[in-house]
XYZ file of C-alpha atoms in Angstrom:
269
model
C -57.923 121.364 22.031
C -56.400 124.552 22.423
C -58.973 126.618 20.917
C -61.504 125.092 23.546
C -59.212 125.745 26.663
C -60.984 128.820 27.753
C -64.497 126.977 27.683
C -62.919 124.110 29.177
C -61.190 125.858 31.953
C -64.702 127.811 32.670
C -66.710 124.487 32.787
C -64.165 123.435 35.983
C -64.609 126.778 37.469
C -68.417 126.396 37.408
C -68.126 123.175 38.900
C -66.175 124.635 41.587
C -68.569 127.690 42.199
C -71.330 124.734 43.286
C -69.157 123.973 46.617
C -69.826 127.989 47.065
C -73.668 127.942 46.678
C -74.061 124.773 49.246
C -71.727 126.862 51.208
C -74.312 129.639 52.221
C -77.851 128.501 52.613
C -77.728 124.545 52.893
C -74.803 124.994 55.178
C -76.561 127.546 57.381
C -79.612 125.420 57.438
C -77.680 122.580 58.579
C -75.953 124.178 61.209
C -79.235 125.445 62.522
C -80.361 121.810 62.791
C -77.138 119.836 63.185
C -75.059 122.568 65.140
C -71.626 123.976 63.406
C -69.838 120.302 64.308
C -72.251 118.237 62.985
C -72.305 120.575 59.710
C -68.335 120.140 59.383
C -68.288 116.433 59.819
C -70.975 116.546 56.831
C -68.766 118.115 54.839
C -65.772 116.341 55.940
C -67.338 112.960 55.252
C -68.286 113.946 51.633
C -64.477 115.097 50.995
C -63.316 111.579 52.095
C -66.033 110.435 49.497
C -64.726 112.824 47.023
C -61.228 111.884 47.409
C -62.183 107.801 47.106
C -63.729 108.588 43.232
C -60.682 111.046 42.310
C -58.277 108.013 43.435
C -60.795 105.520 42.130
C -61.743 107.153 38.399
C -59.170 110.006 37.085
C -56.323 109.202 35.345
C -53.041 110.844 34.520
C -52.477 111.110 30.908
C -48.454 112.513 29.773
C -48.249 116.134 28.733
C -47.586 115.659 25.167
C -45.845 118.469 23.334
C -45.807 119.326 19.497
C -45.114 116.667 17.500
C -46.907 114.218 20.075
C -43.644 113.726 22.098
C -43.565 113.480 25.839
C -43.035 116.709 27.496
C -39.842 117.671 28.801
C -39.518 116.829 32.440
C -37.741 119.301 35.010
C -37.417 119.925 38.664
C -40.032 121.683 40.610
C -37.703 124.298 41.236
C -36.593 124.670 37.700
C -40.496 125.177 36.454
C -41.260 127.558 39.308
C -38.165 129.615 38.104
C -39.113 129.628 34.454
C -43.050 130.621 35.262
C -42.176 133.302 38.034
C -39.673 134.882 35.187
C -42.780 135.130 32.756
C -44.518 138.266 33.428
C -47.881 137.568 31.630
C -48.164 134.958 34.262
C -48.072 137.627 36.962
C -50.271 140.272 35.287
C -52.964 137.171 34.797
C -52.852 135.613 38.340
C -53.588 139.470 39.405
C -56.423 139.822 37.156
C -58.038 136.666 38.630
C -57.249 137.458 42.324
C -58.908 141.110 42.030
C -61.823 140.355 40.306
C -62.441 137.061 42.800
C -62.336 139.787 45.356
C -66.310 139.619 45.713
C -66.376 136.237 46.395
C -63.415 136.290 48.494
C -65.093 139.002 50.332
C -68.499 138.817 50.227
C -68.873 135.566 49.579
C -66.400 133.883 51.554
C -66.979 135.530 55.338
C -68.986 139.365 55.143
C -71.233 139.027 52.765
C -74.182 137.928 54.978
C -73.345 139.468 58.053
C -72.831 142.687 56.065
C -76.647 142.329 54.907
C -77.852 141.312 58.482
C -76.325 144.676 59.406
C -77.457 146.734 56.750
C -80.775 145.388 55.510
C -81.703 144.028 58.737
C -81.955 140.590 56.830
C -82.277 137.327 58.567
C -79.448 135.177 58.122
C -81.076 132.717 55.628
C -82.419 135.675 53.965
C -78.494 136.854 53.835
C -77.253 133.509 52.921
C -79.837 133.331 49.827
C -79.111 136.894 48.524
C -74.899 135.851 48.767
C -75.273 132.225 47.108
C -76.310 134.569 44.228
C -73.019 135.429 43.663
C -71.926 132.027 43.136
C -75.239 131.281 40.998
C -73.567 134.390 38.850
C -70.144 132.432 38.753
C -71.732 129.591 37.520
C -73.878 130.741 34.708
C -71.104 133.503 33.854
C -68.276 131.124 33.551
C -69.352 129.407 30.860
C -70.630 132.182 29.211
C -67.543 134.294 29.132
C -65.943 130.531 28.069
C -67.888 130.324 24.896
C -67.747 134.284 24.132
C -64.104 134.322 24.203
C -64.249 131.103 22.236
C -66.846 132.521 19.886
C -64.607 135.928 19.303
C -61.387 134.586 19.021
C -60.208 136.783 21.996
C -59.824 137.105 25.060
C -59.031 140.658 26.328
C -62.361 142.274 25.235
C -64.394 140.153 27.017
C -62.092 140.261 30.665
C -62.428 144.030 29.777
C -66.368 144.175 29.419
C -66.689 142.142 32.226
C -64.494 143.787 34.901
C -65.650 146.942 33.795
C -69.520 145.834 34.573
C -68.668 143.948 37.746
C -67.270 147.202 38.819
C -69.948 148.955 37.992
C -72.643 146.645 39.849
C -70.526 146.252 43.105
C -70.655 150.352 43.128
C -74.309 150.130 43.033
C -74.844 147.689 45.869
C -72.686 149.699 47.933
C -74.341 153.417 47.317
C -77.688 153.274 45.930
C -80.053 153.300 49.526
C -82.990 151.074 50.341
C -82.268 148.098 47.799
C -85.365 145.718 48.175
C -84.509 142.068 48.659
C -85.352 141.165 44.804
C -82.571 143.862 43.613
C -80.159 142.645 46.402
C -80.295 139.034 44.867
C -80.234 140.175 40.916
C -77.372 142.196 42.084
C -75.473 139.715 43.197
C -76.048 137.850 40.570
C -74.867 140.082 38.173
C -71.914 140.493 40.351
C -71.000 137.170 40.313
C -71.580 136.967 36.563
C -69.574 139.196 35.639
C -66.663 138.855 37.795
C -66.364 135.256 36.037
C -64.555 136.829 33.330
C -61.637 136.014 35.392
C -61.643 132.343 34.319
C -60.771 133.733 30.728
C -57.180 134.347 32.580
C -56.462 130.606 33.097
C -56.272 129.635 29.460
C -54.554 133.033 28.829
C -51.554 131.956 31.314
C -51.861 128.100 29.695
C -51.041 129.605 26.339
C -48.128 132.376 27.281
C -46.431 129.050 29.079
C -44.810 125.918 27.434
C -46.289 122.800 27.736
C -43.871 121.530 30.402
C -44.538 124.392 33.093
C -48.301 124.557 32.140
C -48.833 123.094 35.851
C -46.455 125.714 37.866
C -47.778 128.620 35.687
C -51.717 127.497 37.011
C -50.260 127.082 40.219
C -48.384 130.469 40.671
C -51.921 131.924 39.546
C -53.526 129.924 42.445
C -51.117 130.847 45.027
C -51.858 134.971 43.919
C -55.588 134.227 44.382
C -55.550 132.140 47.611
C -52.610 134.353 49.163
C -53.871 137.676 47.814
C -57.923 137.701 47.922
C -58.088 135.246 51.132
C -54.914 134.942 52.843
C -54.457 138.983 52.869
C -57.867 140.545 51.810
C -59.921 138.980 54.405
C -57.532 140.114 57.680
C -57.416 143.457 55.757
C -61.323 143.802 55.608
C -61.679 142.536 59.463
C -58.703 145.487 60.458
C -60.934 147.824 58.412
C -63.774 146.865 60.161
C -62.251 146.877 63.783
C -61.113 150.584 62.899
C -64.767 152.028 61.993
C -66.844 149.684 64.414
C -68.819 152.589 65.693
C -71.026 152.741 62.968
C -71.522 149.194 61.573
C -73.458 149.717 58.292
C -70.892 152.471 57.461
C -68.018 150.515 58.665
C -68.790 147.444 56.123
C -69.227 150.218 53.229
C -66.040 151.744 54.190
C -64.043 148.411 54.247
C -65.817 147.095 51.334
C -63.999 150.072 49.199
C -61.365 147.547 49.010
C -63.319 145.759 46.614
C -64.155 148.431 43.303
C -60.505 149.702 44.336
C -59.213 146.085 43.541
C -61.375 145.544 40.495
C -60.091 148.720 38.877
C -56.409 147.816 39.065
C -57.615 144.379 37.730
C -58.818 146.583 34.589
C -55.059 148.319 34.843
C -53.779 145.074 35.023
C -55.616 143.993 31.827
């Protein structure tokens, strides 16, 4: 039901974040023992298995509108045109993308390298700390979904989460000589608070008619993958190359785009 959309969306994201956890220390150990090629073959096999499970068990139900009538079917281009004219879709998509920057930049690529340079940690310990981002998302996503349903509001939990995420990100960047335990806690806190982004999905759903909900959510996904990953990761790499004389400082300067992005997310909100 619509009043449970926030919690349902957050649980889907929670399951997705399990992949993020597996991509850290478990993959690092697999590569150490079976080389990168063996690790990727294992991931590919698991992907084939998931495809088979989806094909066998997931059923498509016809979308219904009010009055339990089938939703109006329109063409792909019509639906895209409709959702692109809705400003709320762009604003919510940008918020999700910008609050996902810690996971995209630290979790997907640069976090372990940063920790090994700045704190002289082993790749295994660094990946353990980075995995806390995804554990934070795993616990934070259902929390924000539940909290939103409890308050019957979305904007306030999103505001609180984004502000706290900004605070914790600045703490990681500018507090010196953090212990391994402190880093584990702070990375978990960043992941937990950045999970407020999940509320953007039900907000998009509620801002569009059922006939174009899929297209509206896909627009958000394009912004997330195209912005945070497609543009964000190469941009951080470019900034690192510019300042590579001092590696730890280069990472700190390049990572400034994360708190700046979260600040822009607050403005979008």
